[in-house]
């Protein structure tokens, strides 16, 4: 088994920010806030968050803030709960949440809750359990969960549970590992994991491991993908069923997806690397307790020390 090319990955992540005219940068312009969260959290897990200019990052994040209280994916882009959580997470990494008007941000997020307990992503009204998780995680980090109806939020998430133990994006939708993370994470943050059939869900999740490569997929009959080393693995940890998969084979799969010459991690071996898969590959290795990586919280998707500082040492 190979080793994690940590320094190469740090160089790759830092270089991505500097290539503003590249094709990759242009096509990711609208989700740059998410990209900042992926890259910076990966750097923190690798112990290299100091490789970036804190004040420059914080200044850019605040330029994406809207009068509504929400954040856009980049300067001049419309606010959405997706980018609002990423902005809060980035500021949390740097211990800079105090630069926010917390009440304003919390009111924006809480205002997206619907009568049935679900959450819209923005003013246009799309509903998805991703947004339920994002709202709950964001408000918890801001110590403002009391601004929403948590019971209704939990009940809506439970209405999206399927007969196979998994969860979909809306009631009746297909189970998917990404949606399962969102639902399990939201239930974990709200202290509601007792509503889950952990054996049934654990079985569905452990079946996501490909016997040949050791990688995890997101749904039956799909190819393994490094990102599910986060989405599926974190859920298995939260429901205490991670011992049902072969951890060593998964570690090898993630390491095989590295570009050891130029840095970065791809979805599958020998594919093109990107920041998204680099982050989730490093995060997966952190969950698997890979040496010399900081521990990551499976529910908040932030380093454990950051979560402890915010949640425990208010």
PDB file of C-alpha atoms in Angstrom:
ATOM      1  CA  UNK A   1       0.000   0.000   0.000  1.00  0.00           C
ATOM      2  CA  UNK A   2       1.272   3.460  -0.915  1.00  0.00           C
ATOM      3  CA  UNK A   3       1.463   6.528   1.301  1.00  0.00           C
ATOM      4  CA  UNK A   4      -0.464   9.786   1.315  1.00  0.00           C
ATOM      5  CA  UNK A   5       1.415  12.408  -0.737  1.00  0.00           C
ATOM      6  CA  UNK A   6       0.483  15.130   1.749  1.00  0.00           C
ATOM      7  CA  UNK A   7       2.852  17.869   0.596  1.00  0.00           C
ATOM      8  CA  UNK A   8       1.905  17.365  -3.049  1.00  0.00           C
ATOM      9  CA  UNK A   9      -1.775  17.691  -2.138  1.00  0.00           C
ATOM     10  CA  UNK A  10      -1.103  20.908  -0.226  1.00  0.00           C
ATOM     11  CA  UNK A  11       0.708  22.336  -3.257  1.00  0.00           C
ATOM     12  CA  UNK A  12      -2.145  21.256  -5.553  1.00  0.00           C
ATOM     13  CA  UNK A  13      -4.832  22.884  -3.393  1.00  0.00           C
ATOM     14  CA  UNK A  14      -2.903  26.146  -3.057  1.00  0.00           C
ATOM     15  CA  UNK A  15      -2.162  26.208  -6.804  1.00  0.00           C
ATOM     16  CA  UNK A  16      -5.838  25.845  -7.743  1.00  0.00           C
ATOM     17  CA  UNK A  17      -6.634  29.216  -6.173  1.00  0.00           C
ATOM     18  CA  UNK A  18      -3.911  30.911  -8.181  1.00  0.00           C
ATOM     19  CA  UNK A  19      -5.134  29.630 -11.564  1.00  0.00           C
ATOM     20  CA  UNK A  20      -8.140  31.941 -11.874  1.00  0.00           C
ATOM     21  CA  UNK A  21      -8.118  31.858 -15.682  1.00  0.00           C
ATOM     22  CA  UNK A  22      -7.999  28.073 -16.004  1.00  0.00           C
ATOM     23  CA  UNK A  23     -10.912  26.089 -17.425  1.00  0.00           C
ATOM     24  CA  UNK A  24     -11.473  24.419 -14.058  1.00  0.00           C
ATOM     25  CA  UNK A  25     -11.636  27.790 -12.292  1.00  0.00           C
ATOM     26  CA  UNK A  26     -14.072  29.248 -14.803  1.00  0.00           C
ATOM     27  CA  UNK A  27     -16.532  26.332 -14.671  1.00  0.00           C
ATOM     28  CA  UNK A  28     -16.411  26.375 -10.857  1.00  0.00           C
ATOM     29  CA  UNK A  29     -16.898  30.138 -10.543  1.00  0.00           C
ATOM     30  CA  UNK A  30     -20.492  29.819  -9.292  1.00  0.00           C
ATOM     31  CA  UNK A  31     -19.549  27.359  -6.520  1.00  0.00           C
ATOM     32  CA  UNK A  32     -16.276  28.931  -5.434  1.00  0.00           C
ATOM     33  CA  UNK A  33     -17.498  29.184  -1.838  1.00  0.00           C
ATOM     34  CA  UNK A  34     -17.945  25.415  -1.744  1.00  0.00           C
ATOM     35  CA  UNK A  35     -14.522  25.009  -3.338  1.00  0.00           C
ATOM     36  CA  UNK A  36     -12.994  27.217  -0.644  1.00  0.00           C
ATOM     37  CA  UNK A  37     -14.543  25.013   2.048  1.00  0.00           C
ATOM     38  CA  UNK A  38     -13.283  21.808   0.384  1.00  0.00           C
ATOM     39  CA  UNK A  39      -9.757  23.089  -0.142  1.00  0.00           C
ATOM     40  CA  UNK A  40      -9.313  24.851   3.187  1.00  0.00           C
ATOM     41  CA  UNK A  41     -10.725  21.980   5.238  1.00  0.00           C
ATOM     42  CA  UNK A  42      -8.410  19.556   3.432  1.00  0.00           C
ATOM     43  CA  UNK A  43      -5.481  21.862   4.253  1.00  0.00           C
ATOM     44  CA  UNK A  44      -6.520  21.944   7.905  1.00  0.00           C
ATOM     45  CA  UNK A  45      -6.776  18.147   8.081  1.00  0.00           C
ATOM     46  CA  UNK A  46      -3.272  18.001   6.593  1.00  0.00           C
ATOM     47  CA  UNK A  47      -2.062  20.478   9.226  1.00  0.00           C
ATOM     48  CA  UNK A  48      -1.313  23.191   6.624  1.00  0.00           C
ATOM     49  CA  UNK A  49      -4.094  25.769   7.000  1.00  0.00           C
ATOM     50  CA  UNK A  50      -1.389  28.408   7.498  1.00  0.00           C
ATOM     51  CA  UNK A  51      -0.469  28.007   3.805  1.00  0.00           C
ATOM     52  CA  UNK A  52      -3.159  30.576   2.933  1.00  0.00           C
ATOM     53  CA  UNK A  53      -3.631  34.244   3.840  1.00  0.00           C
ATOM     54  CA  UNK A  54      -6.368  34.269   6.482  1.00  0.00           C
ATOM     55  CA  UNK A  55      -7.337  37.919   6.102  1.00  0.00           C
ATOM     56  CA  UNK A  56      -7.550  37.610   2.322  1.00  0.00           C
ATOM     57  CA  UNK A  57      -9.900  34.619   2.601  1.00  0.00           C
ATOM     58  CA  UNK A  58     -12.101  36.240   5.265  1.00  0.00           C
ATOM     59  CA  UNK A  59     -12.326  39.457   3.215  1.00  0.00           C
ATOM     60  CA  UNK A  60     -13.433  37.513   0.133  1.00  0.00           C
ATOM     61  CA  UNK A  61     -16.033  35.526   2.114  1.00  0.00           C
ATOM     62  CA  UNK A  62     -17.574  38.725   3.457  1.00  0.00           C
ATOM     63  CA  UNK A  63     -17.781  40.165  -0.069  1.00  0.00           C
ATOM     64  CA  UNK A  64     -20.089  37.244  -0.914  1.00  0.00           C
ATOM     65  CA  UNK A  65     -22.496  38.234   1.891  1.00  0.00           C
ATOM     66  CA  UNK A  66     -25.926  39.645   0.995  1.00  0.00           C
ATOM     67  CA  UNK A  67     -28.233  42.006   2.854  1.00  0.00           C
ATOM     68  CA  UNK A  68     -30.650  39.078   3.239  1.00  0.00           C
ATOM     69  CA  UNK A  69     -28.137  37.416   5.554  1.00  0.00           C
ATOM     70  CA  UNK A  70     -27.234  34.661   3.094  1.00  0.00           C
ATOM     71  CA  UNK A  71     -24.053  34.093   1.100  1.00  0.00           C
ATOM     72  CA  UNK A  72     -23.528  33.602  -2.621  1.00  0.00           C
ATOM     73  CA  UNK A  73     -21.189  31.092  -4.242  1.00  0.00           C
ATOM     74  CA  UNK A  74     -18.962  33.975  -5.338  1.00  0.00           C
ATOM     75  CA  UNK A  75     -18.928  37.768  -5.372  1.00  0.00           C
ATOM     76  CA  UNK A  76     -22.047  39.031  -7.144  1.00  0.00           C
ATOM     77  CA  UNK A  77     -23.816  35.669  -7.114  1.00  0.00           C
ATOM     78  CA  UNK A  78     -27.238  35.084  -5.546  1.00  0.00           C
ATOM     79  CA  UNK A  79     -27.475  33.807  -1.949  1.00  0.00           C
ATOM     80  CA  UNK A  80     -28.250  30.146  -1.288  1.00  0.00           C
ATOM     81  CA  UNK A  81     -28.207  28.027   1.854  1.00  0.00           C
ATOM     82  CA  UNK A  82     -25.511  25.796   0.258  1.00  0.00           C
ATOM     83  CA  UNK A  83     -23.012  28.637   0.100  1.00  0.00           C
ATOM     84  CA  UNK A  84     -24.134  30.063   3.423  1.00  0.00           C
ATOM     85  CA  UNK A  85     -23.074  26.905   5.267  1.00  0.00           C
ATOM     86  CA  UNK A  86     -19.759  26.805   3.384  1.00  0.00           C
ATOM     87  CA  UNK A  87     -19.106  30.436   4.354  1.00  0.00           C
ATOM     88  CA  UNK A  88     -19.837  29.673   8.009  1.00  0.00           C
ATOM     89  CA  UNK A  89     -17.605  26.587   7.864  1.00  0.00           C
ATOM     90  CA  UNK A  90     -14.715  28.537   6.310  1.00  0.00           C
ATOM     91  CA  UNK A  91     -14.970  31.241   8.979  1.00  0.00           C
ATOM     92  CA  UNK A  92     -15.190  28.526  11.642  1.00  0.00           C
ATOM     93  CA  UNK A  93     -11.895  27.020  10.446  1.00  0.00           C
ATOM     94  CA  UNK A  94     -10.176  30.355  11.100  1.00  0.00           C
ATOM     95  CA  UNK A  95     -12.073  31.032  14.355  1.00  0.00           C
ATOM     96  CA  UNK A  96     -13.574  34.123  12.708  1.00  0.00           C
ATOM     97  CA  UNK A  97     -17.306  33.631  13.254  1.00  0.00           C
ATOM     98  CA  UNK A  98     -17.283  36.867  15.227  1.00  0.00           C
ATOM     99  CA  UNK A  99     -17.064  38.866  11.962  1.00  0.00           C
ATOM    100  CA  UNK A 100     -20.644  37.780  11.177  1.00  0.00           C
ATOM    101  CA  UNK A 101     -23.930  39.371  12.114  1.00  0.00           C
ATOM    102  CA  UNK A 102     -24.979  36.002  13.498  1.00  0.00           C
ATOM    103  CA  UNK A 103     -28.634  36.933  14.030  1.00  0.00           C
ATOM    104  CA  UNK A 104     -28.946  38.077  10.425  1.00  0.00           C
ATOM    105  CA  UNK A 105     -27.371  34.922   9.002  1.00  0.00           C
ATOM    106  CA  UNK A 106     -29.439  32.702  11.304  1.00  0.00           C
ATOM    107  CA  UNK A 107     -32.649  34.518  10.359  1.00  0.00           C
ATOM    108  CA  UNK A 108     -31.900  33.984   6.658  1.00  0.00           C
ATOM    109  CA  UNK A 109     -31.436  30.232   7.170  1.00  0.00           C
ATOM    110  CA  UNK A 110     -34.417  29.865   9.514  1.00  0.00           C
ATOM    111  CA  UNK A 111     -36.601  31.775   7.069  1.00  0.00           C
ATOM    112  CA  UNK A 112     -36.132  28.976   4.531  1.00  0.00           C
ATOM    113  CA  UNK A 113     -38.028  26.446   6.658  1.00  0.00           C
ATOM    114  CA  UNK A 114     -41.404  25.447   5.225  1.00  0.00           C
ATOM    115  CA  UNK A 115     -44.612  24.611   7.079  1.00  0.00           C
ATOM    116  CA  UNK A 116     -44.018  20.850   6.732  1.00  0.00           C
ATOM    117  CA  UNK A 117     -40.576  21.164   8.342  1.00  0.00           C
ATOM    118  CA  UNK A 118     -38.600  20.908   5.090  1.00  0.00           C
ATOM    119  CA  UNK A 119     -36.184  23.582   3.887  1.00  0.00           C
ATOM    120  CA  UNK A 120     -35.922  25.431   0.596  1.00  0.00           C
ATOM    121  CA  UNK A 121     -32.456  26.140  -0.768  1.00  0.00           C
ATOM    122  CA  UNK A 122     -33.209  29.759  -1.600  1.00  0.00           C
ATOM    123  CA  UNK A 123     -36.038  32.135  -2.505  1.00  0.00           C
ATOM    124  CA  UNK A 124     -36.976  30.024  -5.540  1.00  0.00           C
ATOM    125  CA  UNK A 125     -38.178  27.181  -3.366  1.00  0.00           C
ATOM    126  CA  UNK A 126     -36.407  23.944  -4.349  1.00  0.00           C
ATOM    127  CA  UNK A 127     -36.782  21.424  -1.503  1.00  0.00           C
ATOM    128  CA  UNK A 128     -34.207  18.737  -0.715  1.00  0.00           C
ATOM    129  CA  UNK A 129     -33.013  16.916   2.423  1.00  0.00           C
ATOM    130  CA  UNK A 130     -29.579  18.373   1.631  1.00  0.00           C
ATOM    131  CA  UNK A 131     -31.009  21.730   2.618  1.00  0.00           C
ATOM    132  CA  UNK A 132     -32.424  20.296   5.856  1.00  0.00           C
ATOM    133  CA  UNK A 133     -28.942  19.135   6.864  1.00  0.00           C
ATOM    134  CA  UNK A 134     -27.317  22.373   5.754  1.00  0.00           C
ATOM    135  CA  UNK A 135     -29.757  24.516   7.727  1.00  0.00           C
ATOM    136  CA  UNK A 136     -29.459  22.395  10.867  1.00  0.00           C
ATOM    137  CA  UNK A 137     -25.653  22.227  10.700  1.00  0.00           C
ATOM    138  CA  UNK A 138     -25.334  25.952  10.011  1.00  0.00           C
ATOM    139  CA  UNK A 139     -27.683  26.993  12.820  1.00  0.00           C
ATOM    140  CA  UNK A 140     -26.013  24.596  15.254  1.00  0.00           C
ATOM    141  CA  UNK A 141     -22.588  26.110  14.500  1.00  0.00           C
ATOM    142  CA  UNK A 142     -24.118  29.543  15.142  1.00  0.00           C
ATOM    143  CA  UNK A 143     -25.857  28.364  18.347  1.00  0.00           C
ATOM    144  CA  UNK A 144     -29.226  29.291  16.857  1.00  0.00           C
ATOM    145  CA  UNK A 145     -31.108  25.997  16.416  1.00  0.00           C
ATOM    146  CA  UNK A 146     -33.868  27.516  18.529  1.00  0.00           C
ATOM    147  CA  UNK A 147     -34.831  29.710  15.557  1.00  0.00           C
ATOM    148  CA  UNK A 148     -36.424  26.754  13.724  1.00  0.00           C
ATOM    149  CA  UNK A 149     -38.982  24.088  14.551  1.00  0.00           C
ATOM    150  CA  UNK A 150     -36.557  21.209  15.134  1.00  0.00           C
ATOM    151  CA  UNK A 151     -39.305  18.644  15.726  1.00  0.00           C
ATOM    152  CA  UNK A 152     -40.906  19.409  12.355  1.00  0.00           C
ATOM    153  CA  UNK A 153     -37.501  19.357  10.661  1.00  0.00           C
ATOM    154  CA  UNK A 154     -36.771  15.912  12.104  1.00  0.00           C
ATOM    155  CA  UNK A 155     -40.190  14.574  11.159  1.00  0.00           C
ATOM    156  CA  UNK A 156     -39.769  15.760   7.569  1.00  0.00           C
ATOM    157  CA  UNK A 157     -36.403  13.990   7.323  1.00  0.00           C
ATOM    158  CA  UNK A 158     -37.974  10.809   8.696  1.00  0.00           C
ATOM    159  CA  UNK A 159     -40.697  11.041   6.045  1.00  0.00           C
ATOM    160  CA  UNK A 160     -37.906  10.634   3.465  1.00  0.00           C
ATOM    161  CA  UNK A 161     -36.801   7.280   4.939  1.00  0.00           C
ATOM    162  CA  UNK A 162     -37.220   4.280   2.632  1.00  0.00           C
ATOM    163  CA  UNK A 163     -37.980   0.593   3.138  1.00  0.00           C
ATOM    164  CA  UNK A 164     -34.284  -0.243   2.566  1.00  0.00           C
ATOM    165  CA  UNK A 165     -33.300   1.914   5.546  1.00  0.00           C
ATOM    166  CA  UNK A 166     -31.865   4.707   3.425  1.00  0.00           C
ATOM    167  CA  UNK A 167     -33.060   8.241   2.695  1.00  0.00           C
ATOM    168  CA  UNK A 168     -33.894  10.193  -0.459  1.00  0.00           C
ATOM    169  CA  UNK A 169     -33.992  13.882  -1.356  1.00  0.00           C
ATOM    170  CA  UNK A 170     -37.796  14.076  -0.870  1.00  0.00           C
ATOM    171  CA  UNK A 171     -40.418  11.556   0.346  1.00  0.00           C
ATOM    172  CA  UNK A 172     -40.466   8.539  -1.984  1.00  0.00           C
ATOM    173  CA  UNK A 173     -37.171   9.356  -3.697  1.00  0.00           C
ATOM    174  CA  UNK A 174     -34.448   6.743  -4.194  1.00  0.00           C
ATOM    175  CA  UNK A 175     -31.969   6.096  -1.394  1.00  0.00           C
ATOM    176  CA  UNK A 176     -28.572   7.648  -2.101  1.00  0.00           C
ATOM    177  CA  UNK A 177     -25.419   7.736   0.036  1.00  0.00           C
ATOM    178  CA  UNK A 178     -25.133  11.524  -0.243  1.00  0.00           C
ATOM    179  CA  UNK A 179     -28.705  12.054   0.927  1.00  0.00           C
ATOM    180  CA  UNK A 180     -28.183   9.481   3.669  1.00  0.00           C
ATOM    181  CA  UNK A 181     -25.255  11.481   5.027  1.00  0.00           C
ATOM    182  CA  UNK A 182     -27.397  14.618   5.045  1.00  0.00           C
ATOM    183  CA  UNK A 183     -30.260  12.921   6.863  1.00  0.00           C
ATOM    184  CA  UNK A 184     -28.112  10.964   9.330  1.00  0.00           C
ATOM    185  CA  UNK A 185     -25.958  14.041   9.991  1.00  0.00           C
ATOM    186  CA  UNK A 186     -29.011  16.201  10.680  1.00  0.00           C
ATOM    187  CA  UNK A 187     -30.464  13.537  12.976  1.00  0.00           C
ATOM    188  CA  UNK A 188     -27.112  13.237  14.785  1.00  0.00           C
ATOM    189  CA  UNK A 189     -26.857  16.994  15.367  1.00  0.00           C
ATOM    190  CA  UNK A 190     -30.429  17.121  16.699  1.00  0.00           C
ATOM    191  CA  UNK A 191     -29.968  14.057  18.939  1.00  0.00           C
ATOM    192  CA  UNK A 192     -32.436  11.999  16.901  1.00  0.00           C
ATOM    193  CA  UNK A 193     -30.411   8.988  15.744  1.00  0.00           C
ATOM    194  CA  UNK A 194     -32.701   6.678  17.731  1.00  0.00           C
ATOM    195  CA  UNK A 195     -35.215   6.983  14.895  1.00  0.00           C
ATOM    196  CA  UNK A 196     -32.896   5.067  12.531  1.00  0.00           C
ATOM    197  CA  UNK A 197     -32.911   1.287  12.017  1.00  0.00           C
ATOM    198  CA  UNK A 198     -29.128   1.131  12.281  1.00  0.00           C
ATOM    199  CA  UNK A 199     -28.761  -2.489  11.219  1.00  0.00           C
ATOM    200  CA  UNK A 200     -30.942  -2.043   8.140  1.00  0.00           C
ATOM    201  CA  UNK A 201     -29.232   1.195   7.083  1.00  0.00           C
ATOM    202  CA  UNK A 202     -25.804  -0.214   7.986  1.00  0.00           C
ATOM    203  CA  UNK A 203     -26.395  -3.178   5.695  1.00  0.00           C
ATOM    204  CA  UNK A 204     -27.390  -0.910   2.782  1.00  0.00           C
ATOM    205  CA  UNK A 205     -24.299   1.244   3.345  1.00  0.00           C
ATOM    206  CA  UNK A 206     -21.794  -1.584   3.728  1.00  0.00           C
ATOM    207  CA  UNK A 207     -23.074  -3.093   0.471  1.00  0.00           C
ATOM    208  CA  UNK A 208     -21.759   0.037  -1.219  1.00  0.00           C
ATOM    209  CA  UNK A 209     -18.213  -1.370  -0.946  1.00  0.00           C
ATOM    210  CA  UNK A 210     -16.909  -2.843  -4.182  1.00  0.00           C
ATOM    211  CA  UNK A 211     -15.324  -6.233  -3.524  1.00  0.00           C
ATOM    212  CA  UNK A 212     -12.687  -5.800  -6.226  1.00  0.00           C
ATOM    213  CA  UNK A 213     -11.386  -2.267  -5.604  1.00  0.00           C
ATOM    214  CA  UNK A 214     -12.456  -1.658  -2.014  1.00  0.00           C
ATOM    215  CA  UNK A 215     -14.015   1.684  -2.989  1.00  0.00           C
ATOM    216  CA  UNK A 216     -17.528   2.789  -2.063  1.00  0.00           C
ATOM    217  CA  UNK A 217     -20.318   3.772  -4.441  1.00  0.00           C
ATOM    218  CA  UNK A 218     -23.399   5.918  -3.877  1.00  0.00           C
ATOM    219  CA  UNK A 219     -26.130   3.554  -5.118  1.00  0.00           C
ATOM    220  CA  UNK A 220     -26.437  -0.082  -6.243  1.00  0.00           C
ATOM    221  CA  UNK A 221     -24.808  -0.903  -9.616  1.00  0.00           C
ATOM    222  CA  UNK A 222     -22.745   2.309  -9.691  1.00  0.00           C
ATOM    223  CA  UNK A 223     -18.961   2.613  -9.941  1.00  0.00           C
ATOM    224  CA  UNK A 224     -16.968   3.306  -6.772  1.00  0.00           C
ATOM    225  CA  UNK A 225     -15.999   6.942  -6.236  1.00  0.00           C
ATOM    226  CA  UNK A 226     -13.621   8.492  -3.705  1.00  0.00           C
ATOM    227  CA  UNK A 227     -16.248  11.014  -2.546  1.00  0.00           C
ATOM    228  CA  UNK A 228     -18.306   8.192  -1.024  1.00  0.00           C
ATOM    229  CA  UNK A 229     -15.347   7.548   1.250  1.00  0.00           C
ATOM    230  CA  UNK A 230     -16.981  10.491   3.011  1.00  0.00           C
ATOM    231  CA  UNK A 231     -20.708  10.286   2.282  1.00  0.00           C
ATOM    232  CA  UNK A 232     -21.146   6.582   3.088  1.00  0.00           C
ATOM    233  CA  UNK A 233     -18.314   6.174   5.588  1.00  0.00           C
ATOM    234  CA  UNK A 234     -19.331   9.085   7.819  1.00  0.00           C
ATOM    235  CA  UNK A 235     -22.865   7.671   8.050  1.00  0.00           C
ATOM    236  CA  UNK A 236     -21.521   4.230   9.007  1.00  0.00           C
ATOM    237  CA  UNK A 237     -19.498   5.885  11.767  1.00  0.00           C
ATOM    238  CA  UNK A 238     -22.465   7.896  13.062  1.00  0.00           C
ATOM    239  CA  UNK A 239     -24.609   4.738  13.341  1.00  0.00           C
ATOM    240  CA  UNK A 240     -21.695   2.679  14.727  1.00  0.00           C
ATOM    241  CA  UNK A 241     -21.524   0.172  11.859  1.00  0.00           C
ATOM    242  CA  UNK A 242     -18.169   1.109  10.297  1.00  0.00           C
ATOM    243  CA  UNK A 243     -16.729  -2.266  11.346  1.00  0.00           C
ATOM    244  CA  UNK A 244     -18.967  -3.851   8.690  1.00  0.00           C
ATOM    245  CA  UNK A 245     -16.652  -2.735   5.847  1.00  0.00           C
ATOM    246  CA  UNK A 246     -13.042  -3.539   4.989  1.00  0.00           C
ATOM    247  CA  UNK A 247     -11.188  -0.404   6.068  1.00  0.00           C
ATOM    248  CA  UNK A 248      -7.796  -1.441   4.678  1.00  0.00           C
ATOM    249  CA  UNK A 249      -9.208  -2.005   1.189  1.00  0.00           C
ATOM    250  CA  UNK A 250     -10.906   1.393   1.292  1.00  0.00           C
ATOM    251  CA  UNK A 251      -7.671   3.106   2.368  1.00  0.00           C
ATOM    252  CA  UNK A 252      -5.844   1.451  -0.536  1.00  0.00           C
ATOM    253  CA  UNK A 253      -8.547   2.592  -2.979  1.00  0.00           C
ATOM    254  CA  UNK A 254      -8.249   6.217  -1.844  1.00  0.00           C
ATOM    255  CA  UNK A 255      -4.441   6.159  -2.020  1.00  0.00           C
ATOM    256  CA  UNK A 256      -4.590   4.594  -5.502  1.00  0.00           C
ATOM    257  CA  UNK A 257      -6.596   7.631  -6.678  1.00  0.00           C
ATOM    258  CA  UNK A 258      -3.761  10.064  -5.899  1.00  0.00           C
ATOM    259  CA  UNK A 259      -1.676  11.900  -8.456  1.00  0.00           C
ATOM    260  CA  UNK A 260       1.589  11.438  -6.637  1.00  0.00           C
ATOM    261  CA  UNK A 261       3.553  13.580  -9.082  1.00  0.00           C
ATOM    262  CA  UNK A 262       1.379  16.723  -9.210  1.00  0.00           C
ATOM    263  CA  UNK A 263      -0.870  16.259  -6.178  1.00  0.00           C
ATOM    264  CA  UNK A 264      -4.625  15.926  -5.880  1.00  0.00           C
ATOM    265  CA  UNK A 265      -7.025  12.988  -5.675  1.00  0.00           C
ATOM    266  CA  UNK A 266      -9.475  11.823  -8.352  1.00  0.00           C
ATOM    267  CA  UNK A 267     -12.769   9.935  -8.269  1.00  0.00           C
ATOM    268  CA  UNK A 268     -11.118   6.716  -9.477  1.00  0.00           C
ATOM    269  CA  UNK A 269      -7.526   5.656 -10.229  1.00  0.00           C
ATOM    270  CA  UNK A 270      -5.928   7.433 -13.208  1.00  0.00           C
ATOM    271  CA  UNK A 271      -8.751   9.983 -13.653  1.00  0.00           C
ATOM    272  CA  UNK A 272      -8.239  13.766 -13.511  1.00  0.00           C
ATOM    273  CA  UNK A 273      -7.892  15.187 -10.003  1.00  0.00           C
ATOM    274  CA  UNK A 274      -9.946  18.037  -8.513  1.00  0.00           C
ATOM    275  CA  UNK A 275     -10.365  19.834  -5.190  1.00  0.00           C
ATOM    276  CA  UNK A 276     -13.707  18.143  -4.428  1.00  0.00           C
ATOM    277  CA  UNK A 277     -12.317  14.605  -4.526  1.00  0.00           C
ATOM    278  CA  UNK A 278      -9.059  15.696  -2.898  1.00  0.00           C
ATOM    279  CA  UNK A 279     -10.999  16.967   0.107  1.00  0.00           C
ATOM    280  CA  UNK A 280     -13.281  13.956   0.410  1.00  0.00           C
ATOM    281  CA  UNK A 281     -10.374  11.560  -0.083  1.00  0.00           C
ATOM    282  CA  UNK A 282      -8.417  13.235   2.733  1.00  0.00           C
ATOM    283  CA  UNK A 283     -11.584  13.431   4.874  1.00  0.00           C
ATOM    284  CA  UNK A 284     -12.231   9.725   4.311  1.00  0.00           C
ATOM    285  CA  UNK A 285      -8.688   8.874   5.357  1.00  0.00           C
ATOM    286  CA  UNK A 286      -9.172  11.020   8.452  1.00  0.00           C
ATOM    287  CA  UNK A 287     -12.313   9.057   9.347  1.00  0.00           C
ATOM    288  CA  UNK A 288     -10.255   5.883   8.867  1.00  0.00           C
ATOM    289  CA  UNK A 289      -7.692   7.275  11.346  1.00  0.00           C
ATOM    290  CA  UNK A 290      -4.910   7.474   8.790  1.00  0.00           C
ATOM    291  CA  UNK A 291      -1.610   8.585  10.447  1.00  0.00           C
ATOM    292  CA  UNK A 292      -0.725  12.286  10.734  1.00  0.00           C
ATOM    293  CA  UNK A 293      -4.152  13.588   9.728  1.00  0.00           C
ATOM    294  CA  UNK A 294      -6.300  15.643  12.072  1.00  0.00           C
ATOM    295  CA  UNK A 295      -9.542  13.987  13.139  1.00  0.00           C
ATOM    296  CA  UNK A 296     -12.738  15.105  11.376  1.00  0.00           C
ATOM    297  CA  UNK A 297     -16.229  15.189  12.886  1.00  0.00           C
ATOM    298  CA  UNK A 298     -18.529  12.857  10.895  1.00  0.00           C
ATOM    299  CA  UNK A 299     -21.644  15.003  11.428  1.00  0.00           C
ATOM    300  CA  UNK A 300     -20.307  18.546  10.975  1.00  0.00           C
ATOM    301  CA  UNK A 301     -17.662  17.715   8.319  1.00  0.00           C
ATOM    302  CA  UNK A 302     -15.170  19.960  10.112  1.00  0.00           C
ATOM    303  CA  UNK A 303     -12.030  19.095  12.081  1.00  0.00           C
ATOM    304  CA  UNK A 304     -12.911  17.823  15.558  1.00  0.00           C
ATOM    305  CA  UNK A 305     -10.894  20.580  17.252  1.00  0.00           C
ATOM    306  CA  UNK A 306     -12.889  23.225  15.362  1.00  0.00           C
ATOM    307  CA  UNK A 307     -16.221  21.644  16.341  1.00  0.00           C
ATOM    308  CA  UNK A 308     -15.148  21.288  19.965  1.00  0.00           C
ATOM    309  CA  UNK A 309     -14.092  24.926  20.094  1.00  0.00           C
ATOM    310  CA  UNK A 310     -17.442  26.083  18.754  1.00  0.00           C
ATOM    311  CA  UNK A 311     -19.903  23.628  20.305  1.00  0.00           C
ATOM    312  CA  UNK A 312     -18.238  22.914  23.654  1.00  0.00           C
ATOM    313  CA  UNK A 313     -16.276  26.072  24.399  1.00  0.00           C
ATOM    314  CA  UNK A 314     -18.789  28.680  23.391  1.00  0.00           C
TER     315      UNK A 314
END
